[in-house]
Short mmCIF file of C-alpha atoms in Angstrom, two decimals:
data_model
loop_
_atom_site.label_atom_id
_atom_site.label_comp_id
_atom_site.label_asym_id
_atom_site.label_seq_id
_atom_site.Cartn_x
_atom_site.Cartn_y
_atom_site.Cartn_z
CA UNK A 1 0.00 0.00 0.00
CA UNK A 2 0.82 3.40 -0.66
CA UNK A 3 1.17 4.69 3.55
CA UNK A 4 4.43 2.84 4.78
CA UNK A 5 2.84 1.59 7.65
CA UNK A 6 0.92 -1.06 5.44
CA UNK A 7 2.14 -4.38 6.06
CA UNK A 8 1.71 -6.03 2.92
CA UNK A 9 2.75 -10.25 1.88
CA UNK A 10 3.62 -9.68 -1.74
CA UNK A 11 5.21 -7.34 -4.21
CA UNK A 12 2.76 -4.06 -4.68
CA UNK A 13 0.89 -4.34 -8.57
CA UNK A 14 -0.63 -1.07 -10.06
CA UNK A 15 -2.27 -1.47 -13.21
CA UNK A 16 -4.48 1.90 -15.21
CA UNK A 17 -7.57 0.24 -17.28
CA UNK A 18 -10.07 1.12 -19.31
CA UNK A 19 -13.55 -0.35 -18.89
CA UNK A 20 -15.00 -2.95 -20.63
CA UNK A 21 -16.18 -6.42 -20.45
CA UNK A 22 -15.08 -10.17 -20.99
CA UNK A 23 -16.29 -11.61 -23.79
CA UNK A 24 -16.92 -14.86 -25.32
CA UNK A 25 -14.20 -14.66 -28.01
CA UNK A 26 -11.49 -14.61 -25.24
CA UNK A 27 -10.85 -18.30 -25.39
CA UNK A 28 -8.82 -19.92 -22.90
CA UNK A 29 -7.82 -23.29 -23.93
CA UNK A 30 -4.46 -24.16 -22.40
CA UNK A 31 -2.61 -24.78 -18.98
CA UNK A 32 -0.40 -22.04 -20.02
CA UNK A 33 -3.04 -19.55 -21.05
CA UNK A 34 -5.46 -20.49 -17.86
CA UNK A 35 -2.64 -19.13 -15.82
CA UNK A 36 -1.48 -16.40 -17.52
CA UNK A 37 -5.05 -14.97 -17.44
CA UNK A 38 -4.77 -15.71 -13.18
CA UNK A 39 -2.20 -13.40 -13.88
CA UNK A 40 -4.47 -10.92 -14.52
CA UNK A 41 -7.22 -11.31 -12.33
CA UNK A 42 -7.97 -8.96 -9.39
CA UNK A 43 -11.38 -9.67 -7.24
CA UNK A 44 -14.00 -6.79 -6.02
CA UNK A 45 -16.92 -6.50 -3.56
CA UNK A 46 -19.97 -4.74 -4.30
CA UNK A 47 -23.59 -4.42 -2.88
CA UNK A 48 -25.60 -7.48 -4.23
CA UNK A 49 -28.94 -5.47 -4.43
CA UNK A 50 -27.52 -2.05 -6.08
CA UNK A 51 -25.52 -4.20 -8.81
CA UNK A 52 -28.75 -6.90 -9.77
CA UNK A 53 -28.00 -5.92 -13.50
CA UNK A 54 -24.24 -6.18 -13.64
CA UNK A 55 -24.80 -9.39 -12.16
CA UNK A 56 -27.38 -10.81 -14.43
CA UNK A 57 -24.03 -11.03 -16.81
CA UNK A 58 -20.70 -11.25 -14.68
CA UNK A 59 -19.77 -14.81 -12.77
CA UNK A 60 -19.76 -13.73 -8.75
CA UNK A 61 -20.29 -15.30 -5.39
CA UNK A 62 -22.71 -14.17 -3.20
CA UNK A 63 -21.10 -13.62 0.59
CA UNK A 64 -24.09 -12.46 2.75
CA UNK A 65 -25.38 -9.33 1.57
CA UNK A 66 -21.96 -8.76 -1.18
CA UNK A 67 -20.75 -10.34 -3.87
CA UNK A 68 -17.29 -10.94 -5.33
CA UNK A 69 -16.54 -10.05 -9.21
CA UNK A 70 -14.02 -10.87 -11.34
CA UNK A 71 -12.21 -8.27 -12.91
CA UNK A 72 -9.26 -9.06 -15.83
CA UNK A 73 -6.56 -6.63 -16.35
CA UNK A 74 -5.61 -7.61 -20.10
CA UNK A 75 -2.67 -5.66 -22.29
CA UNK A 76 -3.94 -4.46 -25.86
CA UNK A 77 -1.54 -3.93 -28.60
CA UNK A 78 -2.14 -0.13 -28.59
CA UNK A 79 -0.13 -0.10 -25.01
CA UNK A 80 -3.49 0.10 -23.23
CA UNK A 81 -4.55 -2.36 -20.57
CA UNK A 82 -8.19 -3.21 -20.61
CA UNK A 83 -10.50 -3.68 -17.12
CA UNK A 84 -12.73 -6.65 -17.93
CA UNK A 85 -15.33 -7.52 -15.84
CA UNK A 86 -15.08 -11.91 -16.23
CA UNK A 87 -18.72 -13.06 -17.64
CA UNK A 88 -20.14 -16.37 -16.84
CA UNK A 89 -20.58 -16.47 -20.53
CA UNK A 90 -17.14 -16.05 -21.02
CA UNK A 91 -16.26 -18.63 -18.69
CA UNK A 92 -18.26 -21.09 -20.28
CA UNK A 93 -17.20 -20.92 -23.43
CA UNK A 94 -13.66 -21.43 -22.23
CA UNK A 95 -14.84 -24.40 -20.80
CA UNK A 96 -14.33 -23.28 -17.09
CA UNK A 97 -16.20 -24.51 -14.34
CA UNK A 98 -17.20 -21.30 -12.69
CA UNK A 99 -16.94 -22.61 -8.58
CA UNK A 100 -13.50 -23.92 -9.47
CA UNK A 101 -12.78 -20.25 -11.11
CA UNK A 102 -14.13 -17.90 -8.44
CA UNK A 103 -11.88 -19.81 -6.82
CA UNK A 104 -8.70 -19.83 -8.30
CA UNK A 105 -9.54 -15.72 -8.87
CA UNK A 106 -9.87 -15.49 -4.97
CA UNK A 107 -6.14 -17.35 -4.82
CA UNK A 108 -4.73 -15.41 -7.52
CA UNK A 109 -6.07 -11.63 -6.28
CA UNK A 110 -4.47 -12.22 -3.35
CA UNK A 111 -1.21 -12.92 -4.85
CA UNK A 112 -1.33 -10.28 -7.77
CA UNK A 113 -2.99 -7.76 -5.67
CA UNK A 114 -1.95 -8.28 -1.83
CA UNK A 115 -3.61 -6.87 1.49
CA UNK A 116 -2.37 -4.82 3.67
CA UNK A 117 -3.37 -3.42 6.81
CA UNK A 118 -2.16 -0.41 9.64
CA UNK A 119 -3.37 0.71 12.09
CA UNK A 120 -5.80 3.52 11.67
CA UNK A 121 -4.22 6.08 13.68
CA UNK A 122 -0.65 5.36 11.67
CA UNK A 123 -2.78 5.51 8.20
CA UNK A 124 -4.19 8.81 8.98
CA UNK A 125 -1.19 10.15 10.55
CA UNK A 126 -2.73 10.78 13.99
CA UNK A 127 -1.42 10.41 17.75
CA UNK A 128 -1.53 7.05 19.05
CA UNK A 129 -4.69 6.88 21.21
CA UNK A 130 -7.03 8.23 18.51
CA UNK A 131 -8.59 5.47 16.46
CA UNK A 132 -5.88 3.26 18.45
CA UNK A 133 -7.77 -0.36 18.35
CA UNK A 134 -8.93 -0.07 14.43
CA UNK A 135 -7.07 -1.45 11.57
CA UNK A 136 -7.47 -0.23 8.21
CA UNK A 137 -7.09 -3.05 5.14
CA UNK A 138 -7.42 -2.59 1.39
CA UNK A 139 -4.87 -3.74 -1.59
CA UNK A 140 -1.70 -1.82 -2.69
CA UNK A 141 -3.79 0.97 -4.81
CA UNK A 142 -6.44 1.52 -1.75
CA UNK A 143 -8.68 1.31 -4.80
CA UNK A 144 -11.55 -1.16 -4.81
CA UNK A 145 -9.85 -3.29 -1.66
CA UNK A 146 -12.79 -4.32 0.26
CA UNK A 147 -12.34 -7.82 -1.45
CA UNK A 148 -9.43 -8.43 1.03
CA UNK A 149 -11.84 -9.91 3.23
CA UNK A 150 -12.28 -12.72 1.11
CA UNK A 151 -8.55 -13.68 1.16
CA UNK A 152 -7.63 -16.40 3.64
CA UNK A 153 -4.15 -16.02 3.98
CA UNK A 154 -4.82 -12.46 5.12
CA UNK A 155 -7.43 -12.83 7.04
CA UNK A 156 -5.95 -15.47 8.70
CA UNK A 157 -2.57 -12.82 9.50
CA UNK A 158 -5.26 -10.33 10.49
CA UNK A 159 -6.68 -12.61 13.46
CA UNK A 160 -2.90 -13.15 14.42
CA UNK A 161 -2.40 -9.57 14.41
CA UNK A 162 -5.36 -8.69 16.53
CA UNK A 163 -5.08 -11.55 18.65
CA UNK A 164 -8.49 -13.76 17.76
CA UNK A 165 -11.72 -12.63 16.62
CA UNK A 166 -12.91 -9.46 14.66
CA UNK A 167 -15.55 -7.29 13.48
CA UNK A 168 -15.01 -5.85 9.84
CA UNK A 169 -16.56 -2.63 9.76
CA UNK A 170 -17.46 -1.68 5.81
CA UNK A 171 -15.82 1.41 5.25
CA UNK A 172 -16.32 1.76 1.59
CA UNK A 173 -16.18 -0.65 -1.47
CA UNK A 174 -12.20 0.80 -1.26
CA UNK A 175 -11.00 -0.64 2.06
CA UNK A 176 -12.74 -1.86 5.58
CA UNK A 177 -11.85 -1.27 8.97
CA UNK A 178 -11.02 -3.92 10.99
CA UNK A 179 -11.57 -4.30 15.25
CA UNK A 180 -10.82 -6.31 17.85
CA UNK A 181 -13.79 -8.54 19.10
CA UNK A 182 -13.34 -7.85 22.80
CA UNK A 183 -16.54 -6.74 23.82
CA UNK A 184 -15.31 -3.30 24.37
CA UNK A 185 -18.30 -2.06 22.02
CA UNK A 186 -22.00 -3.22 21.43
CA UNK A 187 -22.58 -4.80 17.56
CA UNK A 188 -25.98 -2.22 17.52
CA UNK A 189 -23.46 0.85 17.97
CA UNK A 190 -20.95 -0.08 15.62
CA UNK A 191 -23.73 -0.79 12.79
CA UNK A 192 -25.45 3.02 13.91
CA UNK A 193 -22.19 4.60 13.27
CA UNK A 194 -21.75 3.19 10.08
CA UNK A 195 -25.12 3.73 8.62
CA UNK A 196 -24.60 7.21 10.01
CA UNK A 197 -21.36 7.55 8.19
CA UNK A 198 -22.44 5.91 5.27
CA UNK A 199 -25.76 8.39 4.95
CA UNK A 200 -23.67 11.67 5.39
CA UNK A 201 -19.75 10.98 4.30
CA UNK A 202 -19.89 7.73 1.11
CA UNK A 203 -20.88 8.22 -2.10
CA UNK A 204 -23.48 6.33 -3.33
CA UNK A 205 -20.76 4.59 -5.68
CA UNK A 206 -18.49 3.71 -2.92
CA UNK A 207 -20.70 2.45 -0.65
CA UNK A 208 -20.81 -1.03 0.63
CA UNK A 209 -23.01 -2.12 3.32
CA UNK A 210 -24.83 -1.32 6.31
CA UNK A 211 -23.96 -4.29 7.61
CA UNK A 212 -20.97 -5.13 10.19
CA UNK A 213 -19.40 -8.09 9.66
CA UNK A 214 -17.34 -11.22 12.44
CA UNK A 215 -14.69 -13.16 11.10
CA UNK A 216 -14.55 -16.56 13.73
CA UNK A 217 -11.02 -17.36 13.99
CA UNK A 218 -11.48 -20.97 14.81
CA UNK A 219 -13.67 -21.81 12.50
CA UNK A 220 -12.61 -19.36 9.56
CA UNK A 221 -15.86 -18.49 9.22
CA UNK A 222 -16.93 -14.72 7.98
CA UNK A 223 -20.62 -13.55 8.53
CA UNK A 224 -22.93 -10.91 9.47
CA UNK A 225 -22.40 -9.51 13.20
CA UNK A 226 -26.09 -10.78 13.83
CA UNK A 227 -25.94 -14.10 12.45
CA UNK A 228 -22.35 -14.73 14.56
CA UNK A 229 -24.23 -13.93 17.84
CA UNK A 230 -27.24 -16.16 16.91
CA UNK A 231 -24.72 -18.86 16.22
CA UNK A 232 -22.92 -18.53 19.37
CA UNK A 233 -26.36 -18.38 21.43
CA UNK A 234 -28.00 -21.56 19.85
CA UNK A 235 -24.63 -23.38 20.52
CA UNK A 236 -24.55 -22.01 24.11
CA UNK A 237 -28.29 -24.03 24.48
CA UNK A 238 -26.76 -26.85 23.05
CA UNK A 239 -24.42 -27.31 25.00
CA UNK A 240 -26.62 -26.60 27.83
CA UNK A 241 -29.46 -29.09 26.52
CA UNK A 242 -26.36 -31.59 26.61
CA UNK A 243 -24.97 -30.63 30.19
CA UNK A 244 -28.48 -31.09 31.50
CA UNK A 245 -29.36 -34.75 29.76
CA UNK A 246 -25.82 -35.72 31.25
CA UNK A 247 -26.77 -34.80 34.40
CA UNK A 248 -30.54 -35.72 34.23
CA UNK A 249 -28.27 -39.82 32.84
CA UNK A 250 -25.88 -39.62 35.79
CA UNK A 251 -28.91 -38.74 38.60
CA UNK A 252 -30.96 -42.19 36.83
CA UNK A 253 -27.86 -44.13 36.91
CA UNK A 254 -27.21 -43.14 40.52
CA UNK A 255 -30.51 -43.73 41.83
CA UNK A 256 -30.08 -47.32 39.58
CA UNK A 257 -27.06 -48.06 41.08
CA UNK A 258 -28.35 -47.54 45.08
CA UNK A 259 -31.82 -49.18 44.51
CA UNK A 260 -29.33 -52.18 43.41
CA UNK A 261 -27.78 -51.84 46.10
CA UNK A 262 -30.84 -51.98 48.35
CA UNK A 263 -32.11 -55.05 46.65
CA UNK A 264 -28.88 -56.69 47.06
CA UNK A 265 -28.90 -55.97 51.12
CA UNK A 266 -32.60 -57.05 51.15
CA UNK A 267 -31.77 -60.14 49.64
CA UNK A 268 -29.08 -60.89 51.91
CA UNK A 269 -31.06 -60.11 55.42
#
């Protein structure tokens, strides 16, 4: 990333495109040509609902309320490199299974285009104290980052870094903020802030969600703040409903074991 502070796992990539779109007369055919075009390849998240028609056309994966696109960064003869958004059309006239793709896209971004994250008071150049516990992420251009979430190796890293489970907070479809899950402050508030933020500071191209987000560090598992804590609740009253027939067996097996025992004197006498 640009600040110095980033801590990124790769070699920085910047590449200027042009829009466009991937169409069906890009064949890929080969070995060879299948990864030079992962060469190319760098991931985005946008809004599911505000992109329905780009959508209807490009391969993605829906992740709760986003979804990851595909973009190709491909050299034309003129000098110009070309920002193709991968189609599903494309895809299968190459002959490409489209899971096995997304994929290999998510593996590739993250190696072509590399997180990075600092702290937020470093980033913005601030005393230490302000902003102290959030973590800013994106890719080496801070443009179009968000994705970064979607890496595992990163993610992974981040947990390390901030020592177990966090909350990413959507900042815009360029980076998201990332925060310690230590209680310190109520899901409910962090999701009024950033509807609050989102309403009076992003654009309505940049924005991402209202949503804040829990990456589970055990389980590797990325989800909606809400969903997380309904998860952990319904596997508190498991194990509760499990505690309680253990202890509802071992009281029968007690009471088992003594009335044998009472038999076995009453037989005796």
């Amino acid at each position: 990333m640009k600040s110095k502070d980033m801590k990124n796992h790769s070699e920085d990539q910047t590449i200027s495109a042009n829009s466009g779109e991937m169409n069906a007369s890009q064949r890929v055919v080969s070995e060879e040509q299948y990864s030079r075009l992962m060469g190319q390849l760098r991931i985005a998240l946008v809004p599911t609902k505000a992109h329905r028609e780009l959508l209807k056309t490009a391969v993605y994966k829906e992740v709760e309320d986003l979804s990851v696109i595909v973009h190709a960064f491909v050299p034309q003869s003129d000098g110009i490199t070309k920002n193709l958004v991968v189609t599903a059309n494309a895809l299968d006239a190459m002959e490409i299974d489209r899971e096995q793709f997304m994929k290999d896209a998510i593996v590739a971004s993250e190696r072509n285009y590399p997180a990075g994250m600092a702290k937020l008071s470093s980033f913005l150049g601030v005393e230490e104290g302000t902003a102290t516990d959030l973590y800013v992420a994106s890719m080496p251009d801070m443009a179009n980052g968000a994705g970064v979430i979607l890496y595992p190796y990163f993610m992974e890293k981040a947990a390390q870094e901030l020592g177990g489970d966090f909350y990413v907070i959507p900042s815009s479809v360029h980076e998201v903020l990332l925060l310690k899950d230590d209680g310190a402050i109520a899901l409910e508030d962090m999701k009024e802030i950033v509807r609050s933020v989102n309403r009076s500071e992003v654009s309505r191209e940049d924005f991402l969600s209202d949503n804040v987000y829990h990456f589970d560090a055990s389980q590797r598992k990325l989800e909606i703040g809400e969903k997380f804590q309904e998860r952990k609740l319904h596997e508190k009253e498991d194990r509760h409903s499990v505690l309680t027939e253990l202890s509802s067996n071992k009281t029968a097996i007690k009471a088992s074991a003594e009335k044998a025992v009472r038999n076995k004197s009453e037989m005796e006498l």
